[in-house]
Coordinates of C-alpha atoms in Angstrom, one line a residue:
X1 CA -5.6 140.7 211.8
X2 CA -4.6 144.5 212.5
X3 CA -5.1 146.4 209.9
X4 CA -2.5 149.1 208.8
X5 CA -4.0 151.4 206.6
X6 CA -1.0 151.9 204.4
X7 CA -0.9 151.0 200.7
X8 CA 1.4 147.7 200.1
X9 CA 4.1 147.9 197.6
X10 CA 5.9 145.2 196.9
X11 CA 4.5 142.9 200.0
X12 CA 5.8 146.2 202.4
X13 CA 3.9 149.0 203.8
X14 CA 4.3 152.4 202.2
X15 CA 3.1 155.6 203.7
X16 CA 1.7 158.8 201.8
X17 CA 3.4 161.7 200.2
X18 CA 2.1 164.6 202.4
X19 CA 4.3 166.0 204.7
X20 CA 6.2 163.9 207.2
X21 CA 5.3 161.2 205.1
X22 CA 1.4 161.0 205.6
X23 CA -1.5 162.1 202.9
X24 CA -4.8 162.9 202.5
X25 CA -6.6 159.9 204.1
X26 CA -10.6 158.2 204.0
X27 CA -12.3 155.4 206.1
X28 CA -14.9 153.0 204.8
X29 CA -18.3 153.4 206.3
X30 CA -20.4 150.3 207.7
X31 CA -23.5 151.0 204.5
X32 CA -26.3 150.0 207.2
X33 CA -25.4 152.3 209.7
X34 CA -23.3 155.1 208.1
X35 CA -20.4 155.1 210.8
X36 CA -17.1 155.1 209.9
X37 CA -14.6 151.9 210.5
X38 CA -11.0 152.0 211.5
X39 CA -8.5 152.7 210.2
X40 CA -8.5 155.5 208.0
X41 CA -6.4 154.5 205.0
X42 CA -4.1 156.4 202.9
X43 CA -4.5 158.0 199.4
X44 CA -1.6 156.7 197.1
X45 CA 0.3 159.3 195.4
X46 CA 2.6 159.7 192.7
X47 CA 5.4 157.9 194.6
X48 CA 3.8 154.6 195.5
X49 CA 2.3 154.1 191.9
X50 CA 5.7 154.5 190.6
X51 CA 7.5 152.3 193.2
X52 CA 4.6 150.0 192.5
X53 CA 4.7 149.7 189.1
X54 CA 8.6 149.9 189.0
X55 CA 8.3 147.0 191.6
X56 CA 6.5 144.9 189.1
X57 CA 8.7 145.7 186.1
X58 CA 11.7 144.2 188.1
X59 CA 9.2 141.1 188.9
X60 CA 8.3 140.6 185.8
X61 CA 12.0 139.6 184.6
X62 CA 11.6 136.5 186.4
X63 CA 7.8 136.1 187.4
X64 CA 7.1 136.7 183.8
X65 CA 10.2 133.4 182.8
X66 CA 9.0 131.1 185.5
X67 CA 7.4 127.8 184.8
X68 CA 3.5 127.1 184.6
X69 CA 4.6 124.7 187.6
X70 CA 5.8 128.0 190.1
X71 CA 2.8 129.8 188.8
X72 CA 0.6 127.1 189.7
X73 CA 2.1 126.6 193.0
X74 CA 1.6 130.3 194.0
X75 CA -1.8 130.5 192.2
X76 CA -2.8 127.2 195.0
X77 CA -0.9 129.2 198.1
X78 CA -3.1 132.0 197.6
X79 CA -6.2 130.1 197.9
X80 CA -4.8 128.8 200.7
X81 CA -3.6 132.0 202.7
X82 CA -7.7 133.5 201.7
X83 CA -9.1 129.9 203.6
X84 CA -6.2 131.0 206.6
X85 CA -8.4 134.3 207.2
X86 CA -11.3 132.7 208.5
X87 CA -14.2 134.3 209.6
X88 CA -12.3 137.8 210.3
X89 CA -12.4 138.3 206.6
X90 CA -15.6 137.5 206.1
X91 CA -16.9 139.6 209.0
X92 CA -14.7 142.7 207.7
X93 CA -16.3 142.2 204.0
X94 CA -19.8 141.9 205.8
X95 CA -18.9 145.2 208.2
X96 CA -18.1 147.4 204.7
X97 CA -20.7 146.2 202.6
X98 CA -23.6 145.2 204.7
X99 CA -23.7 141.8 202.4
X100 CA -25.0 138.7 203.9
X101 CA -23.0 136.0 205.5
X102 CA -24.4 133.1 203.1
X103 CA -23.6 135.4 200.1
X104 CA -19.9 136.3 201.3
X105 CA -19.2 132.6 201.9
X106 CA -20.2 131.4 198.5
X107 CA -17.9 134.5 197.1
X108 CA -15.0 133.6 199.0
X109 CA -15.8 130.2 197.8
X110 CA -15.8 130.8 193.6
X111 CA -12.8 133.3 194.6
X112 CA -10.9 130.3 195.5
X113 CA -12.1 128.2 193.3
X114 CA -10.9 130.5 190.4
X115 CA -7.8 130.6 191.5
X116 CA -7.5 127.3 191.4
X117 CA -8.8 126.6 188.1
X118 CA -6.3 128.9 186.7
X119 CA -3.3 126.6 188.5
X120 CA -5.1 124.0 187.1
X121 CA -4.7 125.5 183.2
X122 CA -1.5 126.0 183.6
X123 CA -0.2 122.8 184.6
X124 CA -2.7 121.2 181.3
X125 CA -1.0 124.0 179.5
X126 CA -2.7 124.2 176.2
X127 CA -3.9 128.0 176.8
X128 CA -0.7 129.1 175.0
X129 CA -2.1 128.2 171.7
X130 CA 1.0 126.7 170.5
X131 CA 1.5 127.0 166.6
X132 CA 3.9 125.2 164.5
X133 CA 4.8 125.3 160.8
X134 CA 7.7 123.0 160.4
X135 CA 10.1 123.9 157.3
X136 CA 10.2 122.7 154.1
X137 CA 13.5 123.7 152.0
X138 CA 12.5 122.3 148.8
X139 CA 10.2 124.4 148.1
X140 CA 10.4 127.7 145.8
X141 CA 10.9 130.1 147.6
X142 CA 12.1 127.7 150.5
X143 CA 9.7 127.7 154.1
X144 CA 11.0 128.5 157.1
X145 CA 10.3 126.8 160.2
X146 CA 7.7 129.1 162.2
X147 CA 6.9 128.9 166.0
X148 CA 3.9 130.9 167.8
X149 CA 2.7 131.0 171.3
X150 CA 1.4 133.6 173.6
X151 CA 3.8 134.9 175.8
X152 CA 2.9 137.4 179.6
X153 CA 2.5 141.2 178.4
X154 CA 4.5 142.8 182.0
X155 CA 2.9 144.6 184.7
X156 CA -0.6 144.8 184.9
X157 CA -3.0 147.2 186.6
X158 CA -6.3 145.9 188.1
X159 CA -9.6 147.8 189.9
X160 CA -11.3 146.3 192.6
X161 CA -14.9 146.2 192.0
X162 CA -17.4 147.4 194.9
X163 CA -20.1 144.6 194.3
X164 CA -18.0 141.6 194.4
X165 CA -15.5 142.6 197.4
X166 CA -13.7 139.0 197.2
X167 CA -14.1 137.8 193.9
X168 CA -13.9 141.0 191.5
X169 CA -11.5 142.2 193.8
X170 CA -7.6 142.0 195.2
X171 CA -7.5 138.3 194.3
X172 CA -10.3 138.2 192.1
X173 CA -10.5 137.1 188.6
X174 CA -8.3 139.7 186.9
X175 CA -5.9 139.5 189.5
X176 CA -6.1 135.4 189.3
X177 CA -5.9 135.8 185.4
X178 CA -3.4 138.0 185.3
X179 CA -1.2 136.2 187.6
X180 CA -1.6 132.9 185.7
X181 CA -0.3 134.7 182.5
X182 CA 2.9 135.2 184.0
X183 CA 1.7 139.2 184.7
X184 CA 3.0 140.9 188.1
X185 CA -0.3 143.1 189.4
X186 CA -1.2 146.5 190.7
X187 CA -4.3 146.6 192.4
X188 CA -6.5 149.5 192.9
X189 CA -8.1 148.6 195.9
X190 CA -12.2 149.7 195.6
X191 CA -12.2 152.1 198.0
X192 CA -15.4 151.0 200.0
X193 CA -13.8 148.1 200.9
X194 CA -10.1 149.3 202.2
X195 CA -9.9 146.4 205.2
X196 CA -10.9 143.6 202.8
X197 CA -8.9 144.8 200.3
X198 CA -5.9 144.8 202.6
X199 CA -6.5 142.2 204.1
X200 CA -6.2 139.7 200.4
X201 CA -3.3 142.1 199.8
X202 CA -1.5 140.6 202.5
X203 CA -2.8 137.1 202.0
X204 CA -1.4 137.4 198.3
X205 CA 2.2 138.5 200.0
X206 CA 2.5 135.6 202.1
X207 CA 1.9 133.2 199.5
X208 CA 4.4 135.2 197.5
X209 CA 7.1 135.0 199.9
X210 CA 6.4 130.6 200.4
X211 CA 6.2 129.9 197.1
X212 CA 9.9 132.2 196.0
X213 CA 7.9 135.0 193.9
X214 CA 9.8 137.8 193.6
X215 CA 8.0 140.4 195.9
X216 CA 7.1 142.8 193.6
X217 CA 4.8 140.4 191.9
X218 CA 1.5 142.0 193.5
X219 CA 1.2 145.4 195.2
X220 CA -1.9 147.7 196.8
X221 CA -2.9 151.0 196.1
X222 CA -5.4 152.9 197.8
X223 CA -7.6 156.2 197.1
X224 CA -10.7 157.7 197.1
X225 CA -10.1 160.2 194.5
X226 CA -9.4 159.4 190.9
X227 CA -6.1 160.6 190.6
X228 CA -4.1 157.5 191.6
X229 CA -6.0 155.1 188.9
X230 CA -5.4 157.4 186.1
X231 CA -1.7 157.4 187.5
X232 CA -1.5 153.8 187.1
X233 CA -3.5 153.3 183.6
X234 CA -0.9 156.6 182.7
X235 CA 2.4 154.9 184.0
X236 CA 4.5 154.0 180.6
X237 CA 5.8 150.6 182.5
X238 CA 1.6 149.3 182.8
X239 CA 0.8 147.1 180.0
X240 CA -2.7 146.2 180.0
X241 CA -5.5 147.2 182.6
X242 CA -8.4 145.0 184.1
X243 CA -11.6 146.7 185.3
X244 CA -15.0 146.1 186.1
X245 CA -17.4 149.1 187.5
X246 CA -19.3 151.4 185.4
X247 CA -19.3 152.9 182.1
X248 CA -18.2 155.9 183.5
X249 CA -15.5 154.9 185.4
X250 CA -14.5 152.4 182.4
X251 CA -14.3 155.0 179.9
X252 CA -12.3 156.9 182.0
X253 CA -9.4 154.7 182.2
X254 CA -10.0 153.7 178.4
X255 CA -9.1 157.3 177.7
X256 CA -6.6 157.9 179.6
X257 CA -4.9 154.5 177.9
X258 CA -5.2 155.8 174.6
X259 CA -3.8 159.0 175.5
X260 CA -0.6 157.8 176.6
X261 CA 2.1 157.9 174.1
X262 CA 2.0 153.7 174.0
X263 CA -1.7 153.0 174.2
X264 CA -2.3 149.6 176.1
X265 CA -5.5 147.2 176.2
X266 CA -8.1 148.0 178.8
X267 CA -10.3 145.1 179.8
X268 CA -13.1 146.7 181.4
X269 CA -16.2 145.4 182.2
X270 CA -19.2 148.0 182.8
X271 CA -22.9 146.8 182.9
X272 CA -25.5 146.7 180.6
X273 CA -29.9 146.2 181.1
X274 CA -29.5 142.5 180.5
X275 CA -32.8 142.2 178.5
X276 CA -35.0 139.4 179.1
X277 CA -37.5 138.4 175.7
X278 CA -40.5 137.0 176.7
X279 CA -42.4 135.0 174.1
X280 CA -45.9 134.4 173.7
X281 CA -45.6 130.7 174.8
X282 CA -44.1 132.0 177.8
X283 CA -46.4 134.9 178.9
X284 CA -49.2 132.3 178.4
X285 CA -47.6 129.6 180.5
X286 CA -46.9 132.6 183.0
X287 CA -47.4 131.4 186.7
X288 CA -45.5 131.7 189.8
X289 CA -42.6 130.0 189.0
X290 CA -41.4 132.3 186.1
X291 CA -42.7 135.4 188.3
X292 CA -40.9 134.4 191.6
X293 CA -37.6 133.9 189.4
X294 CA -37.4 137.1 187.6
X295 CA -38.2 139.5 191.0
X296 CA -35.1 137.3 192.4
X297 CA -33.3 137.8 189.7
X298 CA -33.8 141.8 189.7
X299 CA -33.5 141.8 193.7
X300 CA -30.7 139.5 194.2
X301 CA -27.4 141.4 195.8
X302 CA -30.2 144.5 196.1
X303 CA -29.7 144.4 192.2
X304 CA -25.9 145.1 192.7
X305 CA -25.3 142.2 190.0
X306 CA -24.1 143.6 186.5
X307 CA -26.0 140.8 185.2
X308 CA -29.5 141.7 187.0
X309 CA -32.5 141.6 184.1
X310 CA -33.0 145.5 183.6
X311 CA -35.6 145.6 181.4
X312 CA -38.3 142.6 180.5
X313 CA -39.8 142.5 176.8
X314 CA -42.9 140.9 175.8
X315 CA -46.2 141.8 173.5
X316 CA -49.0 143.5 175.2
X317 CA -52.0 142.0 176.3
X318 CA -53.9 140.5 179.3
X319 CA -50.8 138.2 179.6
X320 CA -48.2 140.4 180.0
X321 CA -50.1 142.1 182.5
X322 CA -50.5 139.8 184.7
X323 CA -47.1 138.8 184.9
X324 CA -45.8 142.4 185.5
X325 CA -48.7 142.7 188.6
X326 CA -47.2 139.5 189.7
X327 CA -43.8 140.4 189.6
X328 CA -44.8 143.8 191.3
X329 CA -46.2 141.7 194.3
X330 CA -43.0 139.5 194.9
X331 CA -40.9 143.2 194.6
X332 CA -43.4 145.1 197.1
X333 CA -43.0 141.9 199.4
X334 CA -38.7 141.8 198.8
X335 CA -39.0 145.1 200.6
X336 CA -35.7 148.1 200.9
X337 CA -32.2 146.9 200.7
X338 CA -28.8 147.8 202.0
X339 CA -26.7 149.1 199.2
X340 CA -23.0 149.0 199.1
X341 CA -22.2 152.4 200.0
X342 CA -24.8 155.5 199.9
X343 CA -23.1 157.0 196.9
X344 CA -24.3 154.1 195.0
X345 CA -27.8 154.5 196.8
X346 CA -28.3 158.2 195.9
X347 CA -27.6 157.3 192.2
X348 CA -30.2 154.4 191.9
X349 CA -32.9 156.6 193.6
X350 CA -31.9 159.2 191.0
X351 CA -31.7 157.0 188.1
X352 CA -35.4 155.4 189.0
X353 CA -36.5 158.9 189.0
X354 CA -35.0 160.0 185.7
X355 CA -36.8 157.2 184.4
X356 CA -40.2 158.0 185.9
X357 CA -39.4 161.8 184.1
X358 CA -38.6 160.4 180.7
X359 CA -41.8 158.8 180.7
X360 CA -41.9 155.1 182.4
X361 CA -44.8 154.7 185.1
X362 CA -44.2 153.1 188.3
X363 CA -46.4 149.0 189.1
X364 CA -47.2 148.4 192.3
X365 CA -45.0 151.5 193.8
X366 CA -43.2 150.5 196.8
X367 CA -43.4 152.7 199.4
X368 CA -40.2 155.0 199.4
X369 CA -37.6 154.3 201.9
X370 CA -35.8 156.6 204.0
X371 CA -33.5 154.6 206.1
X372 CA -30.2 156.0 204.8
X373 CA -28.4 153.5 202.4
X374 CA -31.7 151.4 201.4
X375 CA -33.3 151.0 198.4
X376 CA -36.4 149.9 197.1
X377 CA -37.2 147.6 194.7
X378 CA -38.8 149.2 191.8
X379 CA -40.6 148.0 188.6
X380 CA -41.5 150.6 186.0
X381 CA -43.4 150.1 182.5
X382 CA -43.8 151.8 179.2
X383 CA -44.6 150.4 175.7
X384 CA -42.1 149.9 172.9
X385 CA -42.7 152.4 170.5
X386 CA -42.0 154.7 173.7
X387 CA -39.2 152.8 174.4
X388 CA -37.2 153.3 171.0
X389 CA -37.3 157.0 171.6
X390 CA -35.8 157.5 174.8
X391 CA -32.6 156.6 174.7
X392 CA -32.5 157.8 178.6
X393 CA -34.4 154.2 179.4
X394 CA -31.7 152.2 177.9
X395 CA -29.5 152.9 180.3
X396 CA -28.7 150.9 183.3
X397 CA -30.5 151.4 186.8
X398 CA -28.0 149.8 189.2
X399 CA -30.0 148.6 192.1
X400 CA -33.3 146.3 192.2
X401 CA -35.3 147.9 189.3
X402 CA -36.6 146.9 186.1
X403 CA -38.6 148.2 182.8
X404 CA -41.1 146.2 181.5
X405 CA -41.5 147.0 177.6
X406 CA -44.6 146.3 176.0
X407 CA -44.5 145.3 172.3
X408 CA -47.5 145.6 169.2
X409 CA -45.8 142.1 168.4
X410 CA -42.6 139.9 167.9
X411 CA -41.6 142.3 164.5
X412 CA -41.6 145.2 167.1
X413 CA -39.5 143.2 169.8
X414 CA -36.9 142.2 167.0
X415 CA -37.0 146.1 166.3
X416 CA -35.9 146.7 170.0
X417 CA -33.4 144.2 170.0
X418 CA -31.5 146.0 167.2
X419 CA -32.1 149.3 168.8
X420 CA -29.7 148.1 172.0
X421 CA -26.8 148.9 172.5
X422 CA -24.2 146.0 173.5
X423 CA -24.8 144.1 176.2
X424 CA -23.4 141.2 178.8
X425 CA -26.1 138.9 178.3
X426 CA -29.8 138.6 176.7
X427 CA -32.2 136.6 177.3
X428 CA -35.2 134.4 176.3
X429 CA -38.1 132.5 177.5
X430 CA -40.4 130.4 175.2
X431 CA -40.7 127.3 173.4
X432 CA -38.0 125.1 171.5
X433 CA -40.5 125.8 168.4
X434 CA -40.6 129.6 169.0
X435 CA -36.8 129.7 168.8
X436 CA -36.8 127.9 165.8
X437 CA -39.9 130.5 164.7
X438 CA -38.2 133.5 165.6
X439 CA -34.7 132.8 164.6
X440 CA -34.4 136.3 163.4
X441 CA -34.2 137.3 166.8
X442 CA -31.9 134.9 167.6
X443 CA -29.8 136.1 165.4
X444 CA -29.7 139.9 166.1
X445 CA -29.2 139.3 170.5
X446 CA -26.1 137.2 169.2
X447 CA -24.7 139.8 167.6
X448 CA -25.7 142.3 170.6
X449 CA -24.6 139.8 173.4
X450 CA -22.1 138.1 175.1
X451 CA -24.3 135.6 176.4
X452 CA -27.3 133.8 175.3
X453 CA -29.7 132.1 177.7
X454 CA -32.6 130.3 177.0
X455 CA -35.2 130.0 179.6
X456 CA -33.2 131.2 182.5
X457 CA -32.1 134.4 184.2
X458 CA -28.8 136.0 183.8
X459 CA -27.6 136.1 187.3
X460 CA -25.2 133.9 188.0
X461 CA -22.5 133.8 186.1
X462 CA -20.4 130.5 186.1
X463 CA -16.8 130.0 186.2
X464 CA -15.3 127.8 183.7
X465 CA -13.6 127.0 180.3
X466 CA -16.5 128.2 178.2
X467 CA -18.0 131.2 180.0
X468 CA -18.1 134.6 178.1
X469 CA -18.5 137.3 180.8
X470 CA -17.9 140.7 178.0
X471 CA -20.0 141.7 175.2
X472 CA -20.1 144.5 172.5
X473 CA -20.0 147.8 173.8
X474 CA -20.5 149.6 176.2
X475 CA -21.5 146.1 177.9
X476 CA -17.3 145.8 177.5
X477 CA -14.7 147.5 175.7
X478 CA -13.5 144.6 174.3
X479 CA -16.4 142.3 173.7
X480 CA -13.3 139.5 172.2
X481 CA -12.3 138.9 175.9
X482 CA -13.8 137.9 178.7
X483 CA -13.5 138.5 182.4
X484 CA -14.8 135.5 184.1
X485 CA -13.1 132.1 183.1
X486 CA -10.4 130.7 182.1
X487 CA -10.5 132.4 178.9
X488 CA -9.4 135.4 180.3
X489 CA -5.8 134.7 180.8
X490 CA -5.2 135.7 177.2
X491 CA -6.4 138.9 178.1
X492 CA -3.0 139.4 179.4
X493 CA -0.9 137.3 177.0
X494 CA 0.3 138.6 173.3
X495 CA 1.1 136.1 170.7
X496 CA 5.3 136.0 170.0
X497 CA 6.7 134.2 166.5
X498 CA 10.5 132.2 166.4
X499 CA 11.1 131.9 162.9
X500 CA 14.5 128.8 162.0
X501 CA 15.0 128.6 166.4
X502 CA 16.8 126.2 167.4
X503 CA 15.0 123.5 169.1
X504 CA 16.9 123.8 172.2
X505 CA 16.4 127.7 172.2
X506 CA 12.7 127.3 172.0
X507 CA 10.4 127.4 174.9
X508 CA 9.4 123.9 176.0
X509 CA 5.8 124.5 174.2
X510 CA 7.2 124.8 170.9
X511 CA 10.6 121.9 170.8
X512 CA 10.0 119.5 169.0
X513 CA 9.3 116.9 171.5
X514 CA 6.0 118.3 173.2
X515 CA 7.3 117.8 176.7
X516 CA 5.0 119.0 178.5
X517 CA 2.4 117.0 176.3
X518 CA -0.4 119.9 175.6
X519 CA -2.6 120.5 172.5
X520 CA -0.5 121.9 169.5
X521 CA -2.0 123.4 166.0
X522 CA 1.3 121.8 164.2
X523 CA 1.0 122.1 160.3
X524 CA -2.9 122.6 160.2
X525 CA -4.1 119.9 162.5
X526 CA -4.1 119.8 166.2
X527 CA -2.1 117.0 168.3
X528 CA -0.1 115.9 171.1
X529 CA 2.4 114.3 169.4
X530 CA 6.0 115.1 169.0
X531 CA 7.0 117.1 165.7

């Protein structure tokens, strides 16, 4: 496919707002080698968010009306147009990222997979959370018969992440959520990954145009600079935002929403340490097996994961020890890295640094690399009580490093645990009876996490009904929501009342003959039967 290098509004090219129509312009660079890649691509300016988001307001009045059926359909097309790229996807992706073949094609594989999912919950149907109260005109003061459902919010904006070029991306999950609500999108493509970004774009288009959706149901923005986000989190026609990247960048755009005359919702997702609680049981059962999983759990993706285990808890003692030497060994032999772009290089060799100045000592110190865009894996140490007062160590080292804390005892690890700050997931290894014992700590990483696991590691995050991908902040600013599942359509959805309706004026999900057969709260108890 040639790429164009424009941003796509509304399924058509548009060109920049400089002068003769062109703007200040960026490439992507191949991460291994530095070089740049063709072509250069163009910064979006005030003009194409507007036509953009202008594009999806008229979508949205009938995209936002049309039947879980269409959605569905278009949902399934753009699966479809994503298998139709082939390998020239794949080997873009690969040529802006420097991620491996084996890892792209399981990505574009859950990024398909999602999308169908989402076709598949609409056609079952039941996510609207249909409510019914039927009347009752005897009583004093009479009842009125009460209808509630959720309903698509409008346009929605969306940021491409840089570690998950496919699937937290164009057509990722927000954009896949999103679209299921019955929500046109404008995507912020992630800059580092222009070509793949454009080339989903286009994918999305074409499915747009077979299936009948009105063309300005998706559109593509590109930029470098920070300017054309905060234009499209700032546009009074954008109703909710979905992003996942860093706290930074997060917080950004969750200013910038409250600002605005209308504040919206943003969704973002932004990284935590993931703590991993080792119990005694578990440091004395040690071996290779627990070893070899956490170094591939802090190396895996180079540690580009936001769910990579940033810091490893246990108590002190010969046991701990010779886990953390073990796990040094398996880091030393992972060896450097490609990272996704040398921006994101230069920050994890500053971040492993600022730890190593705050106090954490380096186990079994790699040698440093100098290749330009590689990392090192890197595992770093300090004790608890150290721990609790530097706040500096809390905070996330993107890239394939981790903290091992050591404790006086399990009181001291519970005291951690309600020292952190809100996270995506914690986790523990021990015994069934050690859960049991130390319940306590159970109970304070369930109020700090969004996801519990139990002798695991928390990379890998599954796509389903019941996944929670979010957790309190600043793991998410909205740890109710998630961004991985199907859960997350209602990110986009609001709930809407009809008070004495009648029936035939009623969306299908609330007449009263259930048509469409889906799960209904209807006067306390849930059914599918008819009213």
């Amino acid at each position: 496919m040639d790429l164009s290098g424009e941003n796509l509004v509304a399924g058509a090219p548009a060109r920049g707002t400089g002068p003769q129509g062109t703007g200040p312009t960026f490439r992507a660079l191949d991460p291994s080698t530095g070089l740049a890649l063709e072509p250069a691509y163009r910064e979006a300016g005030a003009a194409e968010v507007d036509a953009a988001v202008v594009a999806a307001e008229d979508a949205f009045r009938s995209y936002g009306g049309s039947t879980p059926g269409e959605r569905a359909r278009f949902l399934r097309a753009i699966a479809d147009e994503l298998l139709a790229l082939g390998d020239a996807w794949i080997e873009r992706a690969r040529a802006e990222t420097a991620l491996p073949l084996a890892r792209l094609q399981g990505e574009r594989g859950r990024t398909v997979g999602q999308l169908r999912l989402f076709a598949d919950l609409l056609e079952e149907g039941s996510w609207v959370e249909a409510r019914i109260d039927t009347a009752d005109p005897g009583r004093i003061p009479a009842k009125p018969d009460i209808r509630r459902m959720l309903v698509p919010l409008g346009p929605v904006a969306v940021f491409g992440a840089s570690n998950f070029p496919f699937a937290f991306s164009v057509a990722g999950g927000d954009t896949a959520s999103a679209l299921a609500a019955g929500c046109p999108v404008v995507c912020k493509a992630h800059p580092a990954h222009p070509g793949t970004s454009e080339m989903a774009a286009r994918a999305i288009g074409r499915a747009a145009r077979a299936t009948g959706m009105p063309a300005g149901v998706f559109s593509l923005l590109h930029g470098w600079a920070h300017e054309p986000g905060l234009a499209l989190v700032r546009h009074p026609l954008v109703c909710a935002v979905g992003f996942t990247g860093s706290l930074r960048g997060g917080r950004a755009l969750f200013d910038a929403a409250m600002a605005r005359p209308q504040p919206i919702p943003v969704y973002a997702e932004m990284g935590s340490i993931n703590p991993v609680f080792l119990l005694p049981s578990a440091l004395e059962a040690g071996g290779e097996a627990l070893a070899q999983g956490l170094a591939a759990s802090i190396t895996l993706g180079v540690g580009q994961f936001c769910t990579n285990p940033g810091v490893l808890l246990g108590v002190g003692g010969e046991a701990l020890e010779r886990l953390t030497g073990e796990i040094a060994r398996r880091l030393q032999a992972a060896g450097p890295g490609v990272m996704l772009y040398g921006r994101l290089c230069q920050s994890y060799a500053e971040g492993v640094e600022r730890a190593r100045a705050k106090g954490a000592r380096a186990v079994g110190e790699a040698a440093a690399e100098t290749a330009p865009g590689r990392a090192s894996p890197a595992l770093l140490a300090t004790d608890a009580a150290h721990f609790l007062e530097e706040p500096e160590l809390w905070q996330e080292l993107f890239g394939p490093a981790s903290l091992v804390v050591a404790a006086r005892d399990v009181a001291e690890l519970e005291r951690v645990a309600e020292a952190l700050e809100g996270q995506l997931t914690a986790t523990i290894h021990g015994s069934e009876p050690e859960l049991r014992q130390h319940a306590r700590l159970v109970e304070i990483l369930q109020r700090k996490a969004g996801r519990l696991i139990f002798n695991g590691f928390p990379t890998g995050v599954e796509v389903g009904h019941a996944m929670q991908h979010g957790g309190p902040y600043p793991a998410s600013t909205d740890s109710r929501s998630t961004s991985v599942g199907t859960a997350a359509i209602s990110r986009f959805a609001r709930p809407v009342c009809f008070q004495d309706f009648p029936d035939g004026a009623l969306p299908p999900e609330l007449r009263r003959a259930n048509e469409r057969a889906i799960l209904r709260l209807v006067n306390g108890a849930y059914t599918r039967e008819g009213v």
